[in-house]
Amino acid sequence: MSSNRKKSPWAYDETGIQCPNCQSIRVNRILDNWAMRRGIQMFKCAVCGKKFYDRNVDDYRPTYNR
């Protein structure tokens, strides 16, 4: 990867991410319009299917957008 891509906010190290539901490390990053507009990374567990936010992100999401 070039040095310019490593400086991108979307070049994210996913090695330490675990599912908060089942503790699996089989996690994929997903593109969610609500989260992308706010600059938040979202992930989906490949085992249980739970969607969750990046670390240290407030768990607020409008009910009309679920």
Coordinates of C-alpha atoms in Angstrom, one line a residue:
M1 CA 0.0 0.0 0.0
S2 CA 1.4 3.4 -0.8
S3 CA 2.1 5.9 1.9
N4 CA -0.8 8.2 0.7
R5 CA -3.3 5.4 1.2
K6 CA -2.1 4.7 4.7
K7 CA -2.8 8.3 5.7
S8 CA -6.4 8.0 4.6
P9 CA -9.0 7.9 7.4
W10 CA -10.6 4.9 5.6
A11 CA -7.3 2.9 5.7
Y12 CA -8.2 1.2 8.9
D13 CA -6.3 -1.6 10.8
E14 CA -9.0 -4.2 11.6
T15 CA -6.8 -6.7 13.4
G16 CA -8.0 -5.9 16.9
I17 CA -11.7 -5.8 16.1
Q18 CA -13.9 -8.3 17.8
C19 CA -17.7 -8.8 17.7
P20 CA -19.2 -7.4 20.9
N21 CA -21.9 -10.1 20.7
C22 CA -20.0 -13.4 20.2
Q23 CA -16.3 -12.2 20.5
S24 CA -15.5 -13.6 17.0
I25 CA -12.6 -12.0 15.0
R26 CA -14.3 -12.8 11.7
V27 CA -15.4 -9.2 11.1
N28 CA -16.0 -7.4 7.8
R29 CA -16.1 -3.6 7.3
I30 CA -19.4 -2.5 5.8
L31 CA -20.4 0.7 4.1
D32 CA -23.4 2.3 5.7
N33 CA -24.7 5.7 4.5
W34 CA -25.6 7.0 8.0
A35 CA -22.1 6.1 9.3
M36 CA -20.2 7.3 6.3
R37 CA -21.8 10.8 6.5
R38 CA -20.5 11.0 10.1
G39 CA -17.1 9.5 9.4
I40 CA -17.8 6.4 11.5
Q41 CA -16.5 2.9 10.6
M42 CA -19.1 0.1 10.8
F43 CA -18.5 -3.6 10.9
K44 CA -20.5 -6.7 10.6
C45 CA -19.7 -10.0 12.2
A46 CA -19.5 -13.0 9.8
V47 CA -20.6 -15.4 12.5
C48 CA -23.6 -13.9 14.2
G49 CA -24.4 -11.1 11.7
K50 CA -24.4 -8.3 14.3
K51 CA -23.6 -4.8 13.0
F52 CA -21.5 -2.6 15.3
Y53 CA -19.6 0.7 15.3
D54 CA -15.9 1.4 15.6
R55 CA -14.4 1.6 19.1
N56 CA -15.2 4.7 21.2
V57 CA -18.3 5.7 19.1
D58 CA -21.5 6.7 20.8
D59 CA -24.2 4.0 20.0
Y60 CA -26.8 6.5 18.8
R61 CA -28.7 5.9 15.6
P62 CA -32.0 7.3 14.6
T63 CA -34.9 4.8 14.9
Y64 CA -36.2 5.7 11.4
N65 CA -32.9 4.6 9.8
R66 CA -32.7 1.0 11.3

